[in-house]
Amino acid sequence: MRIATRTALAFAALTVLAACDRTQTPPPAAEPATPATAPVEGAATPAQSAGGLAIEGEGLRLFDATGAARAIPFGTPQATAIAAVAASVGGAAPQVTTNEECGAGPTQFAQFSNGLQLLFQNETFQGWFIDKAGLTTVDGVGVGSTRAALEESGTVAMTPDSTLGAEFSLGEMGGFLSAPTGGEVDSLYAGLTCFFR
């Protein structure tokens, strides 16, 4: 009798356990959704499309990843300008050095790895200089641009009798070409400079 009772109890326990087992086979993983590509309207500069900096005659323009822009004009506090550029370029902020012999008086410089140099006086952003390809204006003018590209962007005026080479102005910006006629942009600048003429 005890064996029959134990067998009946064991059978009942197995039945209850089987009824409680609600394990389900997981459904197959869904294919990841492919994000829709937003239509591109017009040609965007690298700064606008990926977030970054653009150079301009009045200072710099900082773009976020959505293409929204914030100006960094001349007169911006030195620490603010350095922090904004460092965040855009990546890495640590550069060391600031001073040249006591600039024509405009003692000038501080912050040199970034992308070739951009910021110039400061009285702890404010007063100028920039660039001699490496990469950063451009919002319409695509930068180091390496051709004379023809400059002329498409605006009126190019050559600086007569410049002691520094084939110097030109384009609006509020200046720069140097590799040759007086034709050629490519070797460097660009705006605002305060420390050239020895």
GROMACS .gro file of C-alpha atoms in nm:
model
  197
    1MET     CA    1   0.000   0.000   0.000
    2ARG     CA    2   0.284   0.236   0.086
    3ILE     CA    3   0.451   0.164  -0.250
    4ALA     CA    4   0.128   0.242  -0.436
    5THR     CA    5   0.084   0.564  -0.238
    6ARG     CA    6   0.444   0.670  -0.304
    7THR     CA    7   0.405   0.591  -0.674
    8ALA     CA    8   0.080   0.790  -0.689
    9LEU     CA    9   0.241   1.086  -0.510
   10ALA     CA   10   0.546   1.080  -0.740
   11PHE     CA   11   0.321   1.066  -1.047
   12ALA     CA   12   0.113   1.359  -0.913
   13ALA     CA   13   0.427   1.564  -0.843
   14LEU     CA   14   0.557   1.504  -1.196
   15THR     CA   15   0.221   1.602  -1.343
   16VAL     CA   16   0.216   1.928  -1.143
   17LEU     CA   17   0.574   2.010  -1.243
   18ALA     CA   18   0.499   1.942  -1.607
   19ALA     CA   19   0.197   2.170  -1.591
   20CYS     CA   20   0.407   2.449  -1.434
   21ASP     CA   21   0.677   2.433  -1.702
   22ARG     CA   22   0.580   2.721  -1.928
   23THR     CA   23   0.912   2.749  -2.108
   24GLN     CA   24   0.864   2.904  -2.447
   25THR     CA   25   1.095   2.898  -2.740
   26PRO     CA   26   1.199   3.257  -2.803
   27PRO     CA   27   1.089   3.401  -3.136
   28PRO     CA   28   1.360   3.448  -3.395
   29ALA     CA   29   1.546   3.776  -3.363
   30ALA     CA   30   1.403   4.050  -3.576
   31GLU     CA   31   1.622   4.199  -3.845
   32PRO     CA   32   1.760   4.535  -3.730
   33ALA     CA   33   1.582   4.824  -3.890
   34THR     CA   34   1.781   5.015  -4.146
   35PRO     CA   35   1.775   5.384  -4.064
   36ALA     CA   36   1.624   5.600  -4.331
   37THR     CA   37   1.867   5.833  -4.502
   38ALA     CA   38   1.762   6.194  -4.482
   39PRO     CA   39   1.764   6.373  -4.815
   40VAL     CA   40   2.063   6.603  -4.862
   41GLU     CA   41   1.977   6.947  -4.988
   42GLY     CA   42   2.270   7.125  -5.154
   43ALA     CA   43   2.636   7.056  -5.092
   44ALA     CA   44   2.744   7.076  -4.731
   45THR     CA   45   3.097   7.148  -4.619
   46PRO     CA   46   3.267   6.885  -4.401
   47ALA     CA   47   3.214   7.111  -4.100
   48GLN     CA   48   2.841   7.131  -4.163
   49SER     CA   49   2.783   6.764  -4.240
   50ALA     CA   50   2.992   6.607  -3.964
   51GLY     CA   51   3.004   6.877  -3.699
   52GLY     CA   52   3.318   7.084  -3.674
   53LEU     CA   53   3.472   7.420  -3.749
   54ALA     CA   54   3.459   7.656  -4.043
   55ILE     CA   55   3.691   7.952  -4.087
   56GLU     CA   56   3.555   8.296  -4.171
   57GLY     CA   57   3.667   8.656  -4.189
   58GLU     CA   58   3.504   8.749  -3.858
   59GLY     CA   59   3.638   8.450  -3.661
   60LEU     CA   60   3.525   8.088  -3.663
   61ARG     CA   61   3.193   7.908  -3.691
   62LEU     CA   62   3.127   7.589  -3.492
   63PHE     CA   63   2.877   7.337  -3.631
   64ASP     CA   64   2.717   7.055  -3.432
   65ALA     CA   65   2.630   6.716  -3.580
   66THR     CA   66   2.288   6.844  -3.694
   67GLY     CA   67   2.441   7.132  -3.891
   68ALA     CA   68   2.335   7.402  -3.643
   69ALA     CA   69   2.599   7.676  -3.616
   70ARG     CA   70   2.740   7.895  -3.340
   71ALA     CA   71   2.976   8.184  -3.414
   72ILE     CA   72   3.308   8.225  -3.232
   73PRO     CA   73   3.376   8.588  -3.329
   74PHE     CA   74   3.688   8.792  -3.266
   75GLY     CA   75   3.659   8.934  -2.915
   76THR     CA   76   3.549   8.600  -2.764
   77PRO     CA   77   3.728   8.530  -2.432
   78GLN     CA   78   4.050   8.334  -2.487
   79ALA     CA   79   3.952   8.039  -2.265
   80THR     CA   80   3.613   8.005  -2.439
   81ALA     CA   81   3.765   8.007  -2.788
   82ILE     CA   82   4.035   7.753  -2.698
   83ALA     CA   83   3.785   7.521  -2.529
   84ALA     CA   84   3.545   7.533  -2.827
   85VAL     CA   85   3.817   7.459  -3.081
   86ALA     CA   86   3.974   7.186  -2.865
   87ALA     CA   87   3.635   7.015  -2.826
   88SER     CA   88   3.586   7.026  -3.204
   89VAL     CA   89   3.937   6.910  -3.296
   90GLY     CA   90   3.964   6.655  -3.014
   91GLY     CA   91   4.243   6.606  -2.766
   92ALA     CA   92   4.380   6.838  -2.503
   93ALA     CA   93   4.392   7.214  -2.541
   94PRO     CA   94   4.731   7.330  -2.670
   95GLN     CA   95   4.980   7.521  -2.463
   96VAL     CA   96   4.958   7.897  -2.513
   97THR     CA   97   5.285   8.073  -2.604
   98THR     CA   98   5.365   8.445  -2.628
   99ASN     CA   99   5.559   8.643  -2.886
  100GLU     CA  100   5.662   8.980  -2.742
  101GLU     CA  101   5.785   9.112  -3.078
  102CYS     CA  102   5.465   9.120  -3.286
  103GLY     CA  103   5.395   9.458  -3.447
  104ALA     CA  104   5.062   9.488  -3.263
  105GLY     CA  105   5.230   9.416  -2.929
  106PRO     CA  106   5.268   9.098  -2.722
  107THR     CA  107   5.051   8.827  -2.876
  108GLN     CA  108   4.954   8.483  -2.745
  109PHE     CA  109   4.926   8.180  -2.975
  110ALA     CA  110   4.748   7.845  -2.944
  111GLN     CA  111   4.860   7.596  -3.212
  112PHE     CA  112   4.626   7.302  -3.287
  113SER     CA  113   4.721   6.974  -3.454
  114ASN     CA  114   4.506   7.047  -3.762
  115GLY     CA  115   4.724   7.348  -3.854
  116LEU     CA  116   4.492   7.609  -3.703
  117GLN     CA  117   4.662   7.874  -3.492
  118LEU     CA  118   4.456   8.112  -3.277
  119LEU     CA  119   4.596   8.454  -3.185
  120PHE     CA  120   4.504   8.643  -2.866
  121GLN     CA  121   4.562   8.979  -2.703
  122ASN     CA  122   4.432   9.091  -2.365
  123GLU     CA  123   4.288   8.739  -2.316
  124THR     CA  124   4.053   8.770  -2.615
  125PHE     CA  125   4.046   8.588  -2.950
  126GLN     CA  126   4.176   8.833  -3.212
  127GLY     CA  127   4.288   8.630  -3.515
  128TRP     CA  128   4.356   8.294  -3.675
  129PHE     CA  129   4.605   8.148  -3.924
  130ILE     CA  130   4.600   7.809  -4.098
  131ASP     CA  131   4.855   7.638  -4.323
  132LYS     CA  132   4.721   7.282  -4.352
  133ALA     CA  133   4.439   7.149  -4.569
  134GLY     CA  134   4.121   7.051  -4.385
  135LEU     CA  135   3.930   7.346  -4.243
  136THR     CA  136   3.742   7.557  -4.496
  137THR     CA  137   3.499   7.843  -4.516
  138VAL     CA  138   3.131   7.748  -4.539
  139ASP     CA  139   3.159   7.770  -4.916
  140GLY     CA  140   3.460   7.537  -4.928
  141VAL     CA  141   3.763   7.768  -4.956
  142GLY     CA  142   4.067   7.640  -4.769
  143VAL     CA  143   4.433   7.554  -4.796
  144GLY     CA  144   4.477   7.374  -5.129
  145SER     CA  145   4.192   7.559  -5.303
  146THR     CA  146   4.273   7.684  -5.653
  147ARG     CA  147   4.275   8.048  -5.758
  148ALA     CA  148   3.965   7.967  -5.966
  149ALA     CA  149   3.784   7.838  -5.655
  150LEU     CA  150   3.875   8.160  -5.472
  151GLU     CA  151   3.732   8.370  -5.753
  152GLU     CA  152   3.409   8.168  -5.749
  153SER     CA  153   3.378   8.248  -5.379
  154GLY     CA  154   3.429   8.624  -5.408
  155THR     CA  155   3.652   8.904  -5.529
  156VAL     CA  156   4.022   8.821  -5.498
  157ALA     CA  157   4.251   9.124  -5.463
  158MET     CA  158   4.625   9.065  -5.485
  159THR     CA  159   4.837   9.266  -5.239
  160PRO     CA  160   5.080   9.471  -5.448
  161ASP     CA  161   5.446   9.463  -5.348
  162SER     CA  162   5.392   9.219  -5.058
  163THR     CA  163   5.728   9.118  -4.913
  164LEU     CA  164   5.580   8.784  -4.805
  165GLY     CA  165   5.489   8.636  -5.144
  166ALA     CA  166   5.173   8.611  -5.353
  167GLU     CA  167   4.944   8.762  -5.089
  168PHE     CA  168   4.574   8.820  -5.150
  169SER     CA  169   4.258   8.928  -4.975
  170LEU     CA  170   3.915   8.771  -5.009
  171GLY     CA  171   3.664   8.981  -4.816
  172GLU     CA  172   3.779   8.992  -4.453
  173MET     CA  173   4.025   8.704  -4.503
  174GLY     CA  174   4.376   8.709  -4.641
  175GLY     CA  175   4.612   8.444  -4.760
  176PHE     CA  176   4.901   8.337  -4.977
  177LEU     CA  177   4.905   8.159  -5.312
  178SER     CA  178   5.176   7.927  -5.439
  179ALA     CA  179   5.205   8.150  -5.749
  180PRO     CA  180   5.088   8.505  -5.831
  181THR     CA  181   4.874   8.384  -6.121
  182GLY     CA  182   4.693   8.054  -6.089
  183GLY     CA  183   4.841   7.846  -5.811
  184GLU     CA  184   4.680   7.713  -5.496
  185VAL     CA  185   4.621   7.853  -5.148
  186ASP     CA  186   4.922   7.789  -4.923
  187SER     CA  187   4.776   7.954  -4.610
  188LEU     CA  188   4.486   8.170  -4.491
  189TYR     CA  189   4.441   8.419  -4.209
  190ALA     CA  190   4.193   8.668  -4.063
  191GLY     CA  191   4.201   8.928  -3.790
  192LEU     CA  192   4.523   8.993  -3.598
  193THR     CA  193   4.847   8.871  -3.757
  194CYS     CA  194   5.208   8.864  -3.651
  195PHE     CA  195   5.383   8.881  -3.988
  196PHE     CA  196   5.721   9.052  -4.013
  197ARG     CA  197   5.705   9.250  -4.337
   0.00000   0.00000   0.00000
